[in-house]
Coordinates of C-alpha atoms in Angstrom, one line a residue:
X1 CA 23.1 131.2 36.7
X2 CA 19.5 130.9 37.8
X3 CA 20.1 128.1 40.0
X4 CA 23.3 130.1 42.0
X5 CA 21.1 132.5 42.3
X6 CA 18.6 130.6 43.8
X7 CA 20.8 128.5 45.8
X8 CA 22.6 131.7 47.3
X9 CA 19.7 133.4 48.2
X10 CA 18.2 130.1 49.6
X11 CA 20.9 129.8 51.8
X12 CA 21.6 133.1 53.4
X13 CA 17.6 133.2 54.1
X14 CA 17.7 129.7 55.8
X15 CA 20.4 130.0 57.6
X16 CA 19.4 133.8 58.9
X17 CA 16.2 131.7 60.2
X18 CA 18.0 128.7 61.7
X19 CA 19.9 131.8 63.8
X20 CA 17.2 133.5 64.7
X21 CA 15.5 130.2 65.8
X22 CA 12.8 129.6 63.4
X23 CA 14.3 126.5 61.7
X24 CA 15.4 123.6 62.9
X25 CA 18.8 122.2 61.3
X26 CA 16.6 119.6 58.9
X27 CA 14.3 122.6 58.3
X28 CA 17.2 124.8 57.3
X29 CA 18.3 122.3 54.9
X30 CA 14.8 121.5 53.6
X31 CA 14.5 125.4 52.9
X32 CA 17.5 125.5 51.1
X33 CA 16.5 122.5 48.9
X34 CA 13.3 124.5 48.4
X35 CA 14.1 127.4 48.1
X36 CA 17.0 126.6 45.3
X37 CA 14.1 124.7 42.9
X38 CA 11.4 127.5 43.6
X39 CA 14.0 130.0 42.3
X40 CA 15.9 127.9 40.0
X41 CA 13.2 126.4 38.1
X42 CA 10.9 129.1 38.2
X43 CA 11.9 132.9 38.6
X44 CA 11.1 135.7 41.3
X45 CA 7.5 135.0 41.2
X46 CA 7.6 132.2 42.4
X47 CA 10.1 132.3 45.3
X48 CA 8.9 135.6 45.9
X49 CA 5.8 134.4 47.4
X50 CA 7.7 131.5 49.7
X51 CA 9.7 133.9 51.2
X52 CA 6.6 136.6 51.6
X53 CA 4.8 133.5 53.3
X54 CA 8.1 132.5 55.2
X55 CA 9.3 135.6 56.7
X56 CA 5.5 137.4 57.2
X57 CA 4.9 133.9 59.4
X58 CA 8.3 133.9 60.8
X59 CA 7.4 137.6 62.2
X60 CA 3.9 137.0 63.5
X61 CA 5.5 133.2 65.6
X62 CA 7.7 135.6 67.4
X63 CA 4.9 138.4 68.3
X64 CA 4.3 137.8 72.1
X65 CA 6.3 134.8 71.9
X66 CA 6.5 134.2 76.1
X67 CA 2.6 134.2 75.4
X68 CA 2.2 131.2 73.0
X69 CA 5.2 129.3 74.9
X70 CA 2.7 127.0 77.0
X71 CA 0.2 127.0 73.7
X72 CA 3.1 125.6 71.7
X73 CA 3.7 122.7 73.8
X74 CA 0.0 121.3 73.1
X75 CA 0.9 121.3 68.9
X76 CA 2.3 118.7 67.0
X77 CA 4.7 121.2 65.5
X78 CA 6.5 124.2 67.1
X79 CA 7.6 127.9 66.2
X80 CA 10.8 126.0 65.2
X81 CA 9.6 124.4 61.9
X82 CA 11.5 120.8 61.0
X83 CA 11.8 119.9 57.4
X84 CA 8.2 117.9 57.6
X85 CA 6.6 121.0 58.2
X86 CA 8.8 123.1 55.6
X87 CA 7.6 120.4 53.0
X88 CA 4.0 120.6 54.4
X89 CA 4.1 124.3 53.7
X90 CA 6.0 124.5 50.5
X91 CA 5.9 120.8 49.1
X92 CA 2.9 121.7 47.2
X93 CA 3.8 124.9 45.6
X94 CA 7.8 123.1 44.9
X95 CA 5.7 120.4 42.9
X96 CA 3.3 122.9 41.1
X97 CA 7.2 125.3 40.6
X98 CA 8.3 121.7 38.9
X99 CA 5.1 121.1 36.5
X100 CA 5.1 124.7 35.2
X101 CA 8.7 124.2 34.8
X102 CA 7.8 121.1 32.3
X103 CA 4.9 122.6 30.8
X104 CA 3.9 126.3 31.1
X105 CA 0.8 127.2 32.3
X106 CA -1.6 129.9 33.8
X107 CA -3.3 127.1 35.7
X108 CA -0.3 126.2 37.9
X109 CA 0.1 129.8 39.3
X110 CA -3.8 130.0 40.3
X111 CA -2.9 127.1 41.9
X112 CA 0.4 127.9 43.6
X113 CA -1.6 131.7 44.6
X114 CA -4.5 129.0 46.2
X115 CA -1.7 126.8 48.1
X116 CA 0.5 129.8 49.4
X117 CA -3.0 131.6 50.5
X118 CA -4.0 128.9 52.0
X119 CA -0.5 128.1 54.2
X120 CA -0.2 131.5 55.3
X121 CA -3.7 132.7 55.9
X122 CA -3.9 129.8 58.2
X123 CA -0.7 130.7 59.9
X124 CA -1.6 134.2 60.2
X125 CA -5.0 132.9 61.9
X126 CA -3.0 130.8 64.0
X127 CA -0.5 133.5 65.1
X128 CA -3.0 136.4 65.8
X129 CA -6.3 134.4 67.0
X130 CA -4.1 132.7 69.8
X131 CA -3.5 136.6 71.2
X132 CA -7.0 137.2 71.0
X133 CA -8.5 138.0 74.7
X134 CA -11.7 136.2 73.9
X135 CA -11.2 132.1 73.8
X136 CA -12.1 130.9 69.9
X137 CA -15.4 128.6 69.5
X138 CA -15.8 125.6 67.9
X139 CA -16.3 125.7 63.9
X140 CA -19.0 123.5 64.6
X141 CA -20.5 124.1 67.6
X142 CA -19.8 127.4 68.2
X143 CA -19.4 127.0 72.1
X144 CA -16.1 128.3 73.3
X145 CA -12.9 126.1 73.2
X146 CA -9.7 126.4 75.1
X147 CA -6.8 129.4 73.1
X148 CA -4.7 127.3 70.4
X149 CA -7.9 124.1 70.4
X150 CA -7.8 122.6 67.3
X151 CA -10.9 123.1 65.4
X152 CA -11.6 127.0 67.2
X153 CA -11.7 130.1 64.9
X154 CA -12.2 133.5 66.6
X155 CA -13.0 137.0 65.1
X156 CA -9.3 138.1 65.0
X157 CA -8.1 135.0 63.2
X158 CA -10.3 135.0 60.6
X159 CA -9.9 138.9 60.3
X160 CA -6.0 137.6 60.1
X161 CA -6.4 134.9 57.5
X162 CA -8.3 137.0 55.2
X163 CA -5.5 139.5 55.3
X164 CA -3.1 136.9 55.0
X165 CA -4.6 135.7 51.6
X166 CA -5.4 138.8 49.6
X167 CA -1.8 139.5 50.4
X168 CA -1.0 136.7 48.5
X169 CA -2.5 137.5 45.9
X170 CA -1.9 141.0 45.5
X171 CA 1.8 140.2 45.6
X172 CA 1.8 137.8 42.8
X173 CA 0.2 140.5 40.9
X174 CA 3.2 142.4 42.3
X175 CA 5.5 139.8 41.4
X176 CA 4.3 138.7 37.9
X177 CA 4.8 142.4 36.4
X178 CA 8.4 142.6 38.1
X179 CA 9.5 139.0 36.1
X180 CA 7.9 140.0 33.3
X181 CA 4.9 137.5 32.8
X182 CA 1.5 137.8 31.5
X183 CA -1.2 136.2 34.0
X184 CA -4.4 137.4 35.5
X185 CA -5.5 141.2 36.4
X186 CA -4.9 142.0 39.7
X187 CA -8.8 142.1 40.6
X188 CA -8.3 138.2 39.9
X189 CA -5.1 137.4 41.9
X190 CA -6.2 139.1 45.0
X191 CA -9.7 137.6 44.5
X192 CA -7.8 134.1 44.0
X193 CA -6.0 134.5 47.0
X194 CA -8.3 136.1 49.1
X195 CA -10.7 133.1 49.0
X196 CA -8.3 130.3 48.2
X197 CA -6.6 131.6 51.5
X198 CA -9.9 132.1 53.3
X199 CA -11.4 128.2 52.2
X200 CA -8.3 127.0 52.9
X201 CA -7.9 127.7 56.4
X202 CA -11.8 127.2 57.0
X203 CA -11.0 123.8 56.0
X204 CA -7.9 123.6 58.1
X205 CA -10.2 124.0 61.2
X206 CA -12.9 121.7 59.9
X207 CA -10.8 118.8 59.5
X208 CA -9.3 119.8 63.2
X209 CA -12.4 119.3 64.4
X210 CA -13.4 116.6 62.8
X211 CA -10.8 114.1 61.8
X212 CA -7.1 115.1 62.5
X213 CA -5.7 112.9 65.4
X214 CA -5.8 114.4 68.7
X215 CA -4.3 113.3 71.5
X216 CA -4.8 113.4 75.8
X217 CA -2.2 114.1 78.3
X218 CA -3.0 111.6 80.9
X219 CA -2.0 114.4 83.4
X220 CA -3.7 117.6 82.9
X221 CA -6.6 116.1 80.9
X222 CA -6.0 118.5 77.9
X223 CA -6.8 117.5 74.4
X224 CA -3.3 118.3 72.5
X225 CA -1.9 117.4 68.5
X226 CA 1.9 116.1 70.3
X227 CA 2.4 112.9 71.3
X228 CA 4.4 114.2 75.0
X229 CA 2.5 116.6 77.4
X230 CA 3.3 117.6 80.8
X231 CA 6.6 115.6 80.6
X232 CA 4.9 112.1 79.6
X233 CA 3.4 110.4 76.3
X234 CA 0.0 111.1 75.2
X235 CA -2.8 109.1 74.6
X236 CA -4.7 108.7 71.1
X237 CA -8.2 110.6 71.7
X238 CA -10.0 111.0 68.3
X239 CA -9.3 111.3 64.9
X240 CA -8.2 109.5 62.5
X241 CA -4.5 108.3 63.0
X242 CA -3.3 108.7 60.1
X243 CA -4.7 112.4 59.6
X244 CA -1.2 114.2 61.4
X245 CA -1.4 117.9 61.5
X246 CA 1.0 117.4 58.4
X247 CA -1.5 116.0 56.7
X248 CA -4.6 118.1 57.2
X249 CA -2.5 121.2 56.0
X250 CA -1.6 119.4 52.6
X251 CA -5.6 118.6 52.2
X252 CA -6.2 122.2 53.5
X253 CA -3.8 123.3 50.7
X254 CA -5.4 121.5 47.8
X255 CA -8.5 122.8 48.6
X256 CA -7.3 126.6 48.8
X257 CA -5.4 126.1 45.9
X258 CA -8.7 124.5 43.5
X259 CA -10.6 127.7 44.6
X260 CA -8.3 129.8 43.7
X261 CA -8.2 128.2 40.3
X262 CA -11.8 128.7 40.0
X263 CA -12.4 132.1 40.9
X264 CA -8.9 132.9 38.6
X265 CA -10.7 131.5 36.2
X266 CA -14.2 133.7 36.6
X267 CA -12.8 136.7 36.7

């Protein structure tokens, strides 16, 4: 009954989203997958935080939308998530769902506060910093960069991805008494997610300015994460190849999520 359950719920949220626009078809399907196992093989805890992640991040993409429309054709991904970036959000926390599934433990949900911190503090940065009236600066540097630049942080992103986290983790405080289990006090959980979320998306813009591939438009000169900009392909500018936006938000997550097991684990 679990899995109906979870498979019901999964769907009607999914396909609300691919209506309203904020999944693609393979990212509608990819949430329903996801959101089915997060349920199924876990509880309300669990899927709980996905869809407090899913639908606060949903919200903030469509905030001033007509604002971020140019910004979103420099990214790699748009406000209309495919089922690579469902899986780049959620794949993590669907694996650590599947593990405590096998084998019970305190550990995994530290873990899954640190990954889901992490994801949405680094979306909330994303979603409020780019409405910011002051261009972001380099991580660093700290000279100014152009509004969406990979690698920029600003005042009101970081104000964002802090909130973003210690949400987190105060709802899986919230969460854990409402299915019944016995984890950490919520001084720990909002601490856990708090600076799981906040490391996390530190090292989101780190590895942006760093290593993740960035690409040039040949046309306007802008450094951009797509591979097509002002109706032509892109050319490779720096970075590592391999290191796709994808990628450095799976790196960004293990990272959030390790802290988080650390502090749950000192307090």
């Amino acid at each position: 009954m679990q899995w109906v359950i979870g498979i019901l719920g999964a769907l009607f949220v999914a396909g609300a989203a691919y209506i309203k626009g904020s999944l693609s078809l393979s990212g509608t399907l990819a949430a329903v997958v996801m959101g089915a196992i997060y349920f199924g093989a876990g509880n309300a805890f669990w899927f709980g935080i996905l869809l407090l992640f899913f639908i606060s991040s949903s919200l903030l993409s469509k905030l001033r939308a007509e604002h971020k429309e140019e910004l979103e054709r420099s990214y790699a991904k748009t406000g209309r998530r495919d089922a690579g970036q469902v899986f780049a959000n959620g794949g993590l926390g669907m694996l650590l769902v599947l593990l405590n599934a096998f084998n019970p433990q305190s550990a995994w949900e530290l873990l899954f506060v640190g990954v889901m911190a992490t994801v949405t503090a680094d979306t909330w940065a994303t979603e409020i910093g780019t409405l910011s009236g002051k261009p972001p600066r380099s991580i660093l540097t700290g000279r100014k960069l152009p509004t969406g630049a990979s690698g920029g942080v600003s005042l009101p992103g970081t104000l964002a991805a802090a909130a973003g986290g210690v949400i987190i983790g105060a709802a899986s405080w919230i969460l854990q008494q409402l299915s019944g289990m016995t984890g950490q006090s919520f001084t720990a959980l909002a601490a856990a997610g708090l600076f799981g979320g906040f490391v996390g998306a530190f090292a989101d813009s780190l590895l942006g300015a760093t290593v993740q591939k960035m690409n040039r438009c040949t046309v306007c000169g802008r450094e951009v994460e797509s591979e097509v900009h002002c109706g032509i392909p892109t050319v490779h500018a720096r970075g590592w190849r391999w290191m796709s936006n994808d990628t450095v938000n799976a790196i960004s997550s293990i990272a959030g999520g390790a802290v988080a097991l650390l502090i749950g684990r000192l307090i």
